[in-house]
Structures are given as C-alpha cells and as structure tokens.
Amino acid sequence: MYKKTGIVLVLSLLVFCSCAKRGSISGGLKDTLAPVLKFCIPKNYTTNFSTKTVQFTFDEYVKLKNVNKQLIISPPLKYQPEITPSTASKTIILKIKDTLAPNTTYSFNFGESIQDNNEGNPLRQFKFLCSTGSYIDSLSIKGTIADALNTKTDHFVSVMLYEANEKYTDSIVFKENPRYVTNTLDSATTFELANLKAGKYLLVALKDENSNYRFNPKEDKIGFHQQFITVPTDSVFNLKLFKEVPANKTVKVSQASANRLLLGYEGEPSKIKVNLTKAGENYPVLISKFPKKDSIQIWHKPIKWSMKTKEEKAKIDSISVDVTNGIAMQNFMVKLKGQKVDSLSIKPVFSGVLPLKNEFELETSTPIVKWDASKMSIKRKDSTQVTFRVVNDTWNQKLTLAFAKEPLEKYTIQLLPGALTDFMEQTNDTVVYKVETKNTSEYGNLQLTISNAKRFPLLVELLDKSGEVLEQAVLASPEPLPFSLIKPEKYTLRVIYDDNQNKAWDAGNFLAKRQSEEVFYFPKEIDVRANWDIEQMVNLQP
C-alpha cells in the first residue's frame, strides 16, 4: 500500500510540472508620476532678477512637447526665449533674448510641455516666477470663458490685461502687447491671471488665431469686460467670445459665366447696389446671394459684340461695375472672356415626403423673374385640383408654391413648358414632382411657457444635435408659445434677446463697446415624441 501511495504522489508531481505555464518577469506597475524639479538656478521666486539664463534640473530624464504653444509668458516678450535641449535630458535651459522691464514680475508657465521621457507624464502648470524689482507681485483675478452664441467654448483662448493709464486708447488691442496674459490651453473654460500689481485694466479674451496678441477682427473672436476693472478685486469675471461682423466692404469682381459676375464682399450684403456699363451703355442687372459663400452673383444679359474684328473687339472687352455698399462706392473693371451662358435648372427642396408645416419650394440655378400660374398645377391623388399661390424670392433663388396640405395625402405638382422664365429669358421644360404627407400622429407638439424674461421680443429656437436650427419663432409677450407638428427629435432650446428685432442673433463690436445679444440655453434636452403633446416650463432667470 505504501508503494502504491508513493507511485501516485510521483505521478501527480510529474503531471503538475508538465502543466505549469511558462511566464516572464513583469516590469512592475506603470509609472504614472510626473517629473519632480530638484532645483533651478536662479531659484524660483527670485527678486532683483538680472540673468538671461535659467537652468531647471529634474529627478529623471524629461522631454519637451509643444513648448512653443504651451509656454505662456506674462508679460509677453517681444522675442520667444530659446529652450534647450530638444532631446531627453535631466536639465532644461531657458535663455531670455529680451531686455526685461524694471520692477516687473514675470511668469513663465510651461503648461504641460515638460514630460517624463518614458511614459510622457506631464508636470502640469509648472511655473517659474521672477521679478526685476525687490518683490513678487501677488494679486490675481479669476473668471470664466464662454462662447456668446454656442454651447461649445474654444480651446487655447488668451486672456489679457491692458493697463488703463495715460497712454491707453481703444486701438491698443490692435497694436500693442498686453501687460499680463494667460491662456486656457486645451480644456479649461476658467482662467486666473496671477502675480498682478494693483491698478486699473482693460480685461480682454481673444481666440488669437495668429498667436501674436493682436486683435484681427477678420480672424479672431473677442470678448471683453464692459468697464475697466480695478485690481485688487474679489469679482469673478465672465467673458463671452464672439466674431465681429466686418464693416461693409466689396473685395473684388470676377467673371463666372457669359451672363454672371461674382462680387466678393464683407459685412452686410443686403445694402449692396450694382450698376453695370460697357462702352457707355447701361446693362440691366439682378443680384442674388451665392449659396454658402461670401459672394454676390451679378446677373446680366449676355454681352452682344457689335464689332466684328479682333482689333475692334479688344478695345471694348472690359465691363465697368460700380458697387455701392451703403457707405461708399467702388468701381471695378472686369475683362470679359468667352464663356457659356448659365442654363436654367430646377430642383425641389423636398422630395418624397413634404412635411405638413413646410411649403413646397423649388431652387433654381438662375433667378426667376416671371411665372405663369396657368401653366402650373397641383393635384391630389384623386386628381382634384388644389388652390395655390406663388411666392418668388430672387435673392435666394427660390420659388414657393404655397397651398393647404392634408395629412396622408399624395400630391402631383406639374410645371408645363413656359411656366417659369428666368432673367436671361430662358424657360423650363415640363417637370413633374410627386410628394406625400404623413399623418399628424407621426409628429409631436411642444408648448413652451417662458417666465422671468428680462425684456421682449425673444427669438426662440429649437436646435438638433448638430446645432442646426430646425424650428424658430418670435415671442413678443409673456404668453404660451406653441410649436406644432414638429419632427420627433431631442431638441436643445436656445432663447435670444432680439434687441434690434431683426429675427437673428447679432454679435458685439469692440470699438463700439457693444456686447453680443444675450443668449440663454435651457439646461436639459427636450424630447419631443411622435403623437405626444409636451408642455415645458422655461425659467430664464439665471
């Protein structure tokens, strides 16, 4: 029995050994610790600072990442310092190339640019402070950054202070560096400007596309505090960024076809007027908006050349375009080339399903100037005629056939030849469109009750997930606001104080000291479901 027991033990041991898995020695836990600064020469918080070189020594090898973007120097220097080495090292050298101002506290904030070499753990918001005077300034201000219209706030926003002294003018944001600066970098919507001296300042936020601390209205967003601020203060400042609408300006005119010119513009295009002449003869024109571009289309009849020889034609192959933008007049000479005439094409905005609350619209490639309703018809599925009216929008090149729609109905819209005539006297061929409507139960109804509005009118908008406005209404007084037969969707509610009553949000202007129109977002999505009636209370009180 003892022999049998021994044999069993030996066999068991052999089986255990043969089943054992081979492995390797692990490297231990992953390093998640940031580098540690052992010392710097001269020391941090040095006063009477006069050297041009600062040496930082760490407890491990470090590397620099995006240091040109992450490093924030306040007050800004004219020349960026040289930072070496570019390879992994335990020591980083900062060489200052500017002459520092006397009695001034300087902050060198490295953001997250210093990282350990192996795992990339950043030394967050590492800051070196020094003063060319006898003490370090210690005052600070705090605040928040937001977009004036949208919920998403830009990254890397510069927040700046300009001294309001005897040299101050409003143009300082266009020409001079700020006295102090910080940056929200790539995530924060809050800011703190630290190590300030007491005084009166202009507070500005800038989405500085060129990273030059200069406000360029064509490219940059700006936000500003309405009045000068006084440091020290316990106030928390809220700055809202907006892109200014440029002043009215025409940029250039170019030929697009044998009957169309393109006019580039800045500002508000609705006030633009155009006069076109050639060899002293005026040509009738019609202008329309070029879709999704800052350009206007100038439509004219094809130029008829009265001269036959190339020499005679070359003398008059340019056309004169006088443009008035509501402020000034400019003249452009455009050299014409042989190009084709734009042809008329028609496309429906809705095909297949026509929403019950929308009108049937046609987009045209050329502007329509005449129509013949007797050559148009709308019929139900039982072939009975539907009464309609025609609305023509030459600016947007849209023609609307407005009629009363019924649920669960099918419609046939027909345009016979000659129903539409465009600016070049071209007419349409026969076109037929078939659309149908859904039942009312496939839509939702939403009623808003808005309270504590500061003033009226209000522009009330329902936005989808992408931020596109799907529904819009003006509320002129404190009464319930219905949105009927709307698409089932989760909506974001935006309320705009439409102070100039133009049914649109208007951005501010720095030189005019005008803030953007105030915007309120309802904090929760509103879920509108098919065949549901939703009542939603909205309190505009902050």
Coordinates of C-alpha atoms in Angstrom, one line a residue:
M1 CA 0.0 0.0 0.0
Y2 CA 2.9 2.4 0.8
K3 CA 4.5 1.7 -2.6
K4 CA 1.2 2.4 -4.4
T5 CA 0.8 5.7 -2.5
G6 CA 4.4 6.8 -3.4
I7 CA 3.8 6.0 -7.1
V8 CA 0.6 8.1 -7.1
L9 CA 2.5 11.1 -5.5
V10 CA 5.3 10.9 -8.0
L11 CA 2.8 10.7 -11.0
S12 CA 0.9 13.7 -9.6
L13 CA 4.1 15.7 -9.2
L14 CA 5.0 15.0 -12.9
V15 CA 1.6 16.0 -14.1
F16 CA 1.7 19.2 -12.2
C17 CA 5.1 20.1 -13.5
S18 CA 4.2 19.4 -17.1
C19 CA 1.0 21.5 -16.9
A20 CA 2.8 24.5 -15.4
K21 CA 2.8 27.6 -17.7
R22 CA 5.9 29.3 -18.8
G23 CA 6.0 33.0 -18.0
S24 CA 8.2 36.1 -18.0
I25 CA 9.2 38.6 -15.3
S26 CA 6.9 41.6 -15.4
G27 CA 8.3 45.2 -15.4
G28 CA 6.1 46.2 -12.4
L29 CA 3.5 48.9 -12.2
K30 CA 3.3 51.5 -14.9
D31 CA 5.0 54.8 -14.0
T32 CA 2.2 57.5 -13.6
L33 CA 4.2 60.0 -11.6
A34 CA 5.2 63.4 -13.1
P35 CA 8.8 64.5 -13.1
V36 CA 10.0 66.4 -9.9
L37 CA 12.0 69.6 -10.1
K38 CA 15.1 69.1 -7.9
F39 CA 16.4 72.7 -8.2
C40 CA 16.6 75.6 -10.6
I41 CA 19.3 78.3 -11.0
P42 CA 18.5 81.0 -10.1
K43 CA 15.8 79.9 -7.6
N44 CA 12.1 80.2 -8.3
Y45 CA 10.6 83.5 -6.9
T46 CA 13.9 85.3 -7.4
T47 CA 13.8 89.0 -6.9
N48 CA 16.1 91.6 -8.4
F49 CA 16.4 89.1 -11.3
S50 CA 19.1 90.1 -13.8
T51 CA 20.4 87.0 -15.5
K52 CA 19.5 85.9 -19.1
T53 CA 19.6 82.1 -18.4
V54 CA 17.6 79.8 -16.1
Q55 CA 18.5 76.2 -15.5
F56 CA 15.9 73.6 -14.4
T57 CA 17.1 70.2 -13.1
F58 CA 14.7 67.3 -12.6
D59 CA 14.9 63.9 -10.9
E60 CA 14.6 62.0 -14.2
Y61 CA 15.0 62.4 -17.9
V62 CA 12.4 64.8 -19.3
K63 CA 11.4 65.9 -22.8
L64 CA 9.6 69.0 -24.2
K65 CA 6.3 68.7 -26.1
N66 CA 4.6 71.6 -27.9
V67 CA 6.5 74.0 -25.7
N68 CA 6.1 76.9 -28.2
K69 CA 2.3 76.5 -27.8
Q70 CA 2.2 75.6 -24.2
L71 CA 4.6 78.2 -22.8
I72 CA 2.8 81.3 -21.6
I73 CA 5.0 84.3 -20.7
S74 CA 3.4 87.2 -18.8
P75 CA 4.0 90.0 -19.5
P76 CA 4.7 88.8 -23.1
L77 CA 8.2 89.2 -24.5
K78 CA 9.0 90.5 -28.0
Y79 CA 11.2 87.5 -28.7
Q80 CA 10.4 84.0 -27.7
P81 CA 13.2 82.6 -25.4
E82 CA 15.3 79.7 -26.5
I83 CA 14.6 76.5 -24.7
T84 CA 17.1 73.5 -24.9
P85 CA 17.8 70.7 -25.4
S86 CA 15.3 69.2 -27.9
T87 CA 16.3 65.7 -26.8
A88 CA 15.7 63.9 -23.5
S89 CA 17.7 65.3 -20.6
K90 CA 17.6 65.9 -16.9
T91 CA 18.3 69.6 -17.4
I92 CA 16.4 72.2 -19.3
I93 CA 17.9 75.6 -20.2
L94 CA 15.8 78.7 -20.8
K95 CA 17.6 81.6 -22.5
I96 CA 15.9 85.0 -22.5
K97 CA 16.6 87.2 -25.6
D98 CA 14.7 90.3 -24.5
T99 CA 15.6 93.2 -22.1
L100 CA 13.3 92.8 -19.2
A101 CA 11.3 95.8 -17.9
P102 CA 12.4 97.2 -14.5
N103 CA 10.3 96.5 -11.3
T104 CA 8.2 93.9 -13.1
T105 CA 7.1 90.4 -12.1
Y106 CA 7.5 87.8 -14.9
S107 CA 5.7 84.5 -15.1
F108 CA 6.9 81.6 -17.3
N109 CA 4.1 79.0 -17.3
F110 CA 5.2 75.8 -19.1
G111 CA 1.7 74.3 -19.2
E112 CA 2.0 70.6 -19.8
S113 CA 5.1 70.9 -22.1
I114 CA 7.5 69.2 -19.6
Q115 CA 7.0 65.4 -19.6
D116 CA 9.0 62.4 -18.4
N117 CA 10.8 60.7 -21.2
N118 CA 9.4 57.1 -20.7
E119 CA 5.7 57.4 -20.1
G120 CA 5.0 61.1 -21.1
N121 CA 3.6 62.0 -17.7
P122 CA 3.4 65.8 -17.7
L123 CA 4.5 68.2 -15.0
R124 CA 1.2 70.2 -15.0
Q125 CA 1.2 74.0 -14.9
F126 CA 4.9 74.3 -13.9
K127 CA 5.6 78.0 -13.4
F128 CA 8.8 79.9 -12.9
L129 CA 8.4 83.3 -11.3
C130 CA 10.9 86.1 -11.0
S131 CA 10.9 89.9 -10.5
T132 CA 13.3 92.5 -11.7
G133 CA 12.3 94.5 -8.7
S134 CA 12.5 93.9 -5.0
Y135 CA 9.3 91.9 -4.6
I136 CA 7.0 89.5 -6.4
D137 CA 3.5 90.9 -7.3
S138 CA 0.9 88.7 -5.7
L139 CA -2.6 90.0 -6.7
S140 CA -4.8 87.9 -9.0
I141 CA -8.2 87.9 -10.8
K142 CA -10.4 84.9 -11.8
G143 CA -13.1 84.3 -14.3
T144 CA -14.8 82.1 -16.9
I145 CA -14.8 82.0 -20.7
A146 CA -17.8 81.0 -22.9
D147 CA -19.0 81.4 -26.4
A148 CA -21.5 84.2 -26.9
L149 CA -23.8 82.1 -29.1
N150 CA -22.8 78.4 -28.9
T151 CA -22.5 75.9 -26.0
K152 CA -19.0 74.8 -27.1
T153 CA -16.2 77.0 -26.0
D154 CA -12.9 77.4 -28.0
H155 CA -9.7 76.0 -26.7
F156 CA -6.4 78.0 -26.3
V157 CA -8.1 81.3 -25.5
S158 CA -5.8 84.1 -24.4
V159 CA -7.0 86.3 -21.5
M160 CA -5.2 89.6 -21.3
L161 CA -5.0 92.8 -19.2
Y162 CA -4.0 96.2 -20.7
E163 CA -3.1 99.0 -18.3
A164 CA -5.6 101.9 -18.4
N165 CA -3.0 104.6 -18.0
E166 CA -2.4 107.9 -19.8
K167 CA -1.2 106.1 -22.9
Y168 CA -4.3 103.9 -23.2
T169 CA -6.5 104.1 -26.3
D170 CA -9.1 101.6 -27.7
S171 CA -6.7 100.8 -30.5
I172 CA -4.3 99.2 -28.1
V173 CA -5.8 95.7 -28.7
F174 CA -4.9 96.0 -32.4
K175 CA -1.3 97.3 -31.9
E176 CA 0.3 96.5 -28.5
N177 CA 1.1 93.5 -26.3
P178 CA -1.0 93.3 -23.1
R179 CA 0.5 94.0 -19.7
Y180 CA -0.4 90.5 -18.5
V181 CA -1.6 87.3 -20.3
T182 CA -2.7 83.8 -19.5
N183 CA -4.2 81.0 -21.7
T184 CA -7.0 78.4 -21.1
L185 CA -4.9 75.9 -23.1
D186 CA -6.8 72.9 -24.5
S187 CA -9.5 72.2 -22.0
A188 CA -10.2 74.8 -19.3
T189 CA -13.1 77.3 -19.5
T190 CA -11.9 79.1 -16.4
F191 CA -8.9 81.4 -16.1
E192 CA -6.7 83.0 -13.4
L193 CA -4.4 85.9 -14.0
A194 CA -1.9 85.9 -11.2
N195 CA 1.1 87.9 -10.0
L196 CA -0.5 91.2 -10.9
K197 CA 0.2 94.6 -9.5
A198 CA -2.5 96.9 -8.3
G199 CA -4.1 99.2 -10.9
K200 CA -6.8 99.8 -13.5
Y201 CA -7.0 97.5 -16.5
L202 CA -9.0 96.5 -19.6
L203 CA -9.9 92.8 -19.5
V204 CA -10.0 91.1 -22.9
A205 CA -10.3 87.4 -24.0
L206 CA -9.0 86.6 -27.5
K207 CA -9.1 83.4 -29.6
D208 CA -5.8 84.5 -31.1
E209 CA -5.5 82.6 -34.4
N210 CA -2.1 84.1 -35.2
S211 CA -0.7 83.9 -31.6
N212 CA 0.6 87.4 -31.8
Y213 CA -1.5 89.1 -29.0
R214 CA -3.1 91.4 -31.6
F215 CA -6.9 91.5 -32.3
N216 CA -7.6 90.8 -36.0
P217 CA -11.4 91.1 -36.5
K218 CA -11.3 89.1 -39.7
E219 CA -10.0 86.0 -38.0
D220 CA -10.2 86.3 -34.2
K221 CA -13.0 86.0 -31.7
I222 CA -13.0 88.6 -28.9
G223 CA -14.7 89.0 -25.5
F224 CA -14.3 92.0 -23.2
H225 CA -15.5 93.4 -19.9
Q226 CA -17.6 96.4 -20.5
Q227 CA -15.8 98.7 -18.0
F228 CA -12.3 98.9 -16.7
I229 CA -11.5 96.6 -13.8
T230 CA -9.6 97.6 -10.7
V231 CA -7.1 95.2 -9.1
P232 CA -7.3 94.1 -6.3
T233 CA -10.9 92.8 -6.6
D234 CA -13.0 89.8 -5.4
S235 CA -15.2 89.8 -8.5
V236 CA -15.4 86.8 -10.8
F237 CA -15.4 88.0 -14.4
N238 CA -17.4 86.2 -17.2
L239 CA -16.2 86.9 -20.7
K240 CA -18.1 85.8 -23.8
L241 CA -16.4 85.3 -27.2
F242 CA -17.8 86.5 -30.5
K243 CA -16.7 87.1 -34.0
E244 CA -17.4 90.6 -35.2
V245 CA -19.3 91.2 -38.4
P246 CA -16.9 93.2 -40.6
A247 CA -17.8 96.6 -41.9
N248 CA -19.4 96.7 -45.3
K249 CA -16.7 96.3 -48.0
T250 CA -16.6 94.9 -51.5
V251 CA -13.5 92.9 -52.2
K252 CA -13.3 92.1 -55.9
V253 CA -15.4 91.3 -59.0
S254 CA -14.7 88.3 -61.3
Q255 CA -16.4 86.7 -64.3
A256 CA -18.3 83.5 -63.6
S257 CA -20.0 82.9 -66.9
A258 CA -21.2 84.8 -70.0
N259 CA -24.1 86.3 -68.0
R260 CA -22.8 86.3 -64.4
L261 CA -20.2 88.1 -62.3
L262 CA -19.2 87.2 -58.8
L263 CA -18.8 90.1 -56.3
G264 CA -16.8 89.2 -53.1
Y265 CA -17.9 91.2 -50.0
E266 CA -17.5 91.7 -46.3
G267 CA -20.2 92.7 -43.9
E268 CA -24.0 93.0 -44.6
P269 CA -24.8 92.3 -48.3
S270 CA -28.4 93.5 -48.3
K271 CA -27.5 97.1 -48.9
I272 CA -25.3 96.5 -52.0
K273 CA -26.4 98.0 -55.3
V274 CA -24.7 97.5 -58.6
N275 CA -24.6 99.5 -61.8
L276 CA -23.0 97.9 -64.9
T277 CA -21.9 99.7 -68.0
K278 CA -19.9 98.9 -71.2
A279 CA -18.8 101.4 -73.7
G280 CA -21.1 103.9 -72.1
E281 CA -24.1 101.7 -72.4
N282 CA -26.0 100.6 -69.2
Y283 CA -26.9 96.9 -68.8
P284 CA -29.8 95.8 -66.5
V285 CA -28.7 93.7 -63.6
L286 CA -30.2 91.5 -61.0
I287 CA -28.3 90.4 -57.8
S288 CA -28.7 87.2 -55.7
K289 CA -26.8 85.5 -52.9
F290 CA -24.2 82.9 -53.8
P291 CA -25.1 79.9 -51.6
K292 CA -22.7 79.3 -48.7
K293 CA -20.2 81.9 -49.9
D294 CA -19.3 85.5 -49.0
S295 CA -20.1 86.5 -52.6
I296 CA -23.0 88.0 -54.6
Q297 CA -24.0 87.0 -58.0
I298 CA -24.5 89.8 -60.5
W299 CA -26.7 88.6 -63.3
H300 CA -26.7 90.4 -66.6
K301 CA -27.8 89.7 -70.2
P302 CA -25.1 88.2 -72.4
I303 CA -23.0 90.9 -73.9
K304 CA -23.6 91.4 -77.6
W305 CA -20.5 92.3 -79.5
S306 CA -21.2 94.9 -82.2
M307 CA -17.7 94.9 -83.6
K308 CA -16.5 92.1 -85.9
T309 CA -12.7 92.3 -86.0
K310 CA -10.5 91.1 -83.1
E311 CA -8.8 94.5 -83.0
E312 CA -12.1 96.3 -82.6
K313 CA -13.4 93.8 -80.0
A314 CA -10.2 94.0 -77.9
K315 CA -10.8 97.7 -77.4
I316 CA -14.2 97.2 -75.6
D317 CA -13.8 93.7 -74.0
S318 CA -14.0 95.1 -70.4
I319 CA -17.1 96.0 -68.4
S320 CA -17.3 98.6 -65.7
V321 CA -19.0 97.7 -62.4
D322 CA -20.0 100.4 -59.9
V323 CA -20.8 99.0 -56.5
T324 CA -22.5 100.9 -53.6
N325 CA -22.5 99.2 -50.2
G326 CA -24.4 101.8 -48.3
I327 CA -21.3 103.6 -47.2
A328 CA -19.1 104.2 -50.3
M329 CA -19.0 103.4 -54.0
Q330 CA -16.2 101.4 -55.7
N331 CA -15.5 100.9 -59.4
F332 CA -14.2 97.6 -60.8
M333 CA -13.1 96.9 -64.4
V334 CA -13.6 93.3 -65.4
K335 CA -12.1 91.9 -68.5
L336 CA -14.5 89.5 -70.2
K337 CA -13.7 86.2 -71.7
G338 CA -15.7 83.9 -73.9
Q339 CA -17.8 81.7 -71.6
K340 CA -21.0 79.8 -71.7
V341 CA -24.4 81.1 -70.6
D342 CA -25.8 79.6 -67.4
S343 CA -28.7 77.3 -68.2
L344 CA -32.0 77.1 -66.2
S345 CA -32.3 74.0 -63.9
I346 CA -34.9 73.4 -61.2
K347 CA -34.6 71.3 -58.0
P348 CA -37.2 70.7 -55.3
V349 CA -36.2 71.3 -51.7
F350 CA -38.4 68.4 -50.5
S351 CA -38.8 65.2 -52.5
G352 CA -40.8 62.2 -51.4
V353 CA -42.2 63.4 -48.1
L354 CA -43.4 67.0 -47.7
P355 CA -43.6 68.0 -44.0
L356 CA -47.1 69.2 -43.1
K357 CA -45.9 72.6 -41.8
N358 CA -43.5 73.3 -44.7
E359 CA -44.2 74.8 -48.1
F360 CA -43.2 73.2 -51.4
E361 CA -40.1 75.1 -52.6
L362 CA -38.1 75.0 -55.8
E363 CA -34.4 76.1 -56.0
T364 CA -33.4 77.5 -59.4
S365 CA -29.9 77.7 -60.9
T366 CA -30.8 81.1 -62.4
P367 CA -33.1 83.8 -60.9
I368 CA -36.8 83.6 -61.9
V369 CA -38.4 86.9 -62.9
K370 CA -41.7 85.8 -64.4
W371 CA -44.1 82.9 -63.9
D372 CA -47.4 81.8 -65.4
A373 CA -49.7 80.2 -62.8
S374 CA -52.0 78.9 -65.6
K375 CA -49.1 76.5 -66.6
M376 CA -48.8 75.2 -63.1
S377 CA -51.0 72.7 -61.3
I378 CA -51.2 70.8 -58.0
K379 CA -53.5 67.7 -57.8
R380 CA -54.4 65.4 -55.1
K381 CA -54.3 61.6 -55.5
D382 CA -58.0 61.7 -56.6
S383 CA -56.9 64.2 -59.4
T384 CA -58.8 67.1 -57.8
Q385 CA -57.1 70.5 -58.2
V386 CA -55.5 72.3 -55.3
T387 CA -55.5 76.1 -55.0
F388 CA -52.0 77.6 -54.5
R389 CA -50.2 80.8 -54.6
V390 CA -46.7 81.6 -55.9
V391 CA -44.0 83.4 -53.9
N392 CA -40.8 84.3 -55.7
D393 CA -37.5 85.0 -53.8
T394 CA -34.9 86.2 -56.3
W395 CA -32.3 86.9 -53.6
N396 CA -32.2 83.3 -52.6
Q397 CA -33.3 81.9 -56.0
K398 CA -36.3 80.1 -54.5
L399 CA -39.8 79.8 -55.8
T400 CA -42.5 78.7 -53.4
L401 CA -45.9 77.1 -54.2
A402 CA -47.9 77.6 -51.0
F403 CA -51.0 75.5 -50.5
A404 CA -53.1 73.9 -47.7
K405 CA -51.8 70.4 -47.1
E406 CA -53.8 67.5 -45.7
P407 CA -52.5 64.5 -43.7
L408 CA -51.9 61.2 -45.6
E409 CA -52.4 62.8 -49.0
K410 CA -50.4 62.5 -52.2
Y411 CA -49.8 65.5 -54.5
T412 CA -48.6 65.8 -58.0
I413 CA -47.0 69.2 -58.9
Q414 CA -46.6 69.9 -62.6
L415 CA -45.0 72.8 -64.4
L416 CA -45.7 72.9 -68.2
P417 CA -43.2 74.5 -70.6
G418 CA -43.0 78.2 -70.2
A419 CA -44.3 78.2 -66.6
L420 CA -41.1 79.9 -65.4
T421 CA -38.9 82.5 -67.1
D422 CA -35.5 83.4 -65.8
F423 CA -33.5 86.7 -66.1
M424 CA -32.0 85.5 -69.4
E425 CA -35.5 84.8 -70.8
Q426 CA -34.9 81.0 -70.6
T427 CA -38.0 78.9 -69.8
N428 CA -38.5 75.5 -68.3
D429 CA -39.4 72.2 -69.9
T430 CA -42.2 70.1 -68.5
V431 CA -41.3 68.9 -64.9
V432 CA -43.4 66.8 -62.6
Y433 CA -42.9 66.3 -58.8
K434 CA -44.7 63.8 -56.6
V435 CA -44.8 64.3 -52.8
E436 CA -46.9 62.9 -50.0
T437 CA -47.7 63.9 -46.4
K438 CA -47.6 61.9 -43.2
N439 CA -50.3 61.6 -40.6
T440 CA -50.4 64.1 -37.8
S441 CA -49.7 61.3 -35.3
E442 CA -46.2 61.0 -36.7
Y443 CA -45.4 64.5 -35.5
G444 CA -45.1 65.9 -32.0
N445 CA -46.4 69.1 -30.4
L446 CA -44.5 71.3 -28.0
Q447 CA -45.8 74.2 -25.9
L448 CA -43.3 76.4 -24.1
T449 CA -44.2 78.7 -21.2
I450 CA -41.4 81.1 -20.7
S451 CA -41.1 83.0 -17.5
N452 CA -38.8 85.8 -16.0
A453 CA -37.8 87.2 -19.3
K454 CA -35.9 90.5 -18.9
R455 CA -37.5 92.0 -21.9
F456 CA -39.2 91.2 -25.3
P457 CA -39.1 90.3 -28.1
L458 CA -37.4 86.9 -27.7
L459 CA -36.2 84.7 -30.6
V460 CA -36.9 81.1 -29.6
E461 CA -35.0 78.4 -31.4
L462 CA -35.1 74.6 -31.3
L463 CA -31.7 73.0 -32.3
D464 CA -30.8 69.4 -33.2
K465 CA -27.7 67.6 -32.0
S466 CA -25.5 69.2 -34.7
G467 CA -26.6 72.7 -33.7
E468 CA -28.8 73.3 -36.7
V469 CA -31.9 75.4 -36.1
L470 CA -34.9 73.2 -37.0
E471 CA -37.7 75.5 -35.5
Q472 CA -37.8 79.2 -34.8
A473 CA -40.4 81.6 -33.5
V474 CA -40.6 85.2 -32.1
L475 CA -42.2 85.7 -28.7
A476 CA -43.4 89.3 -28.3
S477 CA -45.1 89.0 -24.9
P478 CA -45.3 86.6 -21.9
E479 CA -47.7 84.0 -23.3
P480 CA -47.5 80.3 -24.2
L481 CA -45.5 79.6 -27.4
P482 CA -46.7 76.5 -29.4
F483 CA -44.5 74.5 -31.9
S484 CA -47.0 72.3 -33.7
L485 CA -46.4 69.3 -36.0
I486 CA -42.7 69.2 -35.4
K487 CA -40.3 66.4 -36.2
P488 CA -39.8 63.9 -33.3
E489 CA -36.4 64.8 -32.0
K490 CA -34.4 65.6 -28.9
Y491 CA -34.1 69.4 -29.1
T492 CA -31.8 71.9 -27.5
L493 CA -33.7 75.1 -26.6
R494 CA -32.0 78.5 -27.2
V495 CA -33.5 81.8 -26.4
I496 CA -32.1 85.0 -27.8
Y497 CA -32.9 88.5 -26.6
D498 CA -33.6 90.0 -30.0
D499 CA -33.0 93.6 -29.0
N500 CA -32.9 95.0 -32.6
Q501 CA -35.9 92.9 -33.6
N502 CA -34.2 91.5 -36.8
K503 CA -35.1 87.9 -36.0
A504 CA -31.4 86.9 -35.8
W505 CA -28.6 86.8 -33.2
D506 CA -26.2 89.8 -33.5
A507 CA -22.6 89.7 -32.5
G508 CA -21.0 92.5 -30.5
N509 CA -18.4 95.1 -31.5
F510 CA -15.3 96.0 -29.5
L511 CA -14.8 99.6 -30.7
A512 CA -18.5 100.4 -30.3
K513 CA -18.3 98.8 -26.8
R514 CA -21.3 96.7 -27.7
Q515 CA -21.8 93.2 -26.3
S516 CA -23.5 90.5 -28.3
E517 CA -27.2 89.9 -27.9
E518 CA -27.8 87.8 -24.8
V519 CA -28.4 84.1 -25.2
F520 CA -30.0 81.6 -22.8
Y521 CA -29.8 77.8 -23.2
F522 CA -32.3 75.5 -21.4
P523 CA -30.1 73.1 -19.4
K524 CA -31.9 69.9 -20.5
E525 CA -32.7 68.4 -23.9
I526 CA -36.4 68.5 -24.7
D527 CA -37.6 65.1 -26.0
V528 CA -40.4 65.6 -28.5
R529 CA -42.0 62.2 -29.4
A530 CA -44.4 61.3 -32.2
N531 CA -48.1 61.7 -31.2
W532 CA -47.2 63.4 -27.9
D533 CA -48.1 66.8 -26.6
I534 CA -45.3 68.2 -24.5
E535 CA -45.6 71.2 -22.1
Q536 CA -42.4 72.7 -20.9
M537 CA -41.8 75.4 -18.4
V538 CA -38.7 77.6 -19.1
N539 CA -37.4 79.9 -16.4
L540 CA -34.9 82.4 -17.9
Q541 CA -33.7 83.6 -14.5
P542 CA -30.0 82.7 -14.1

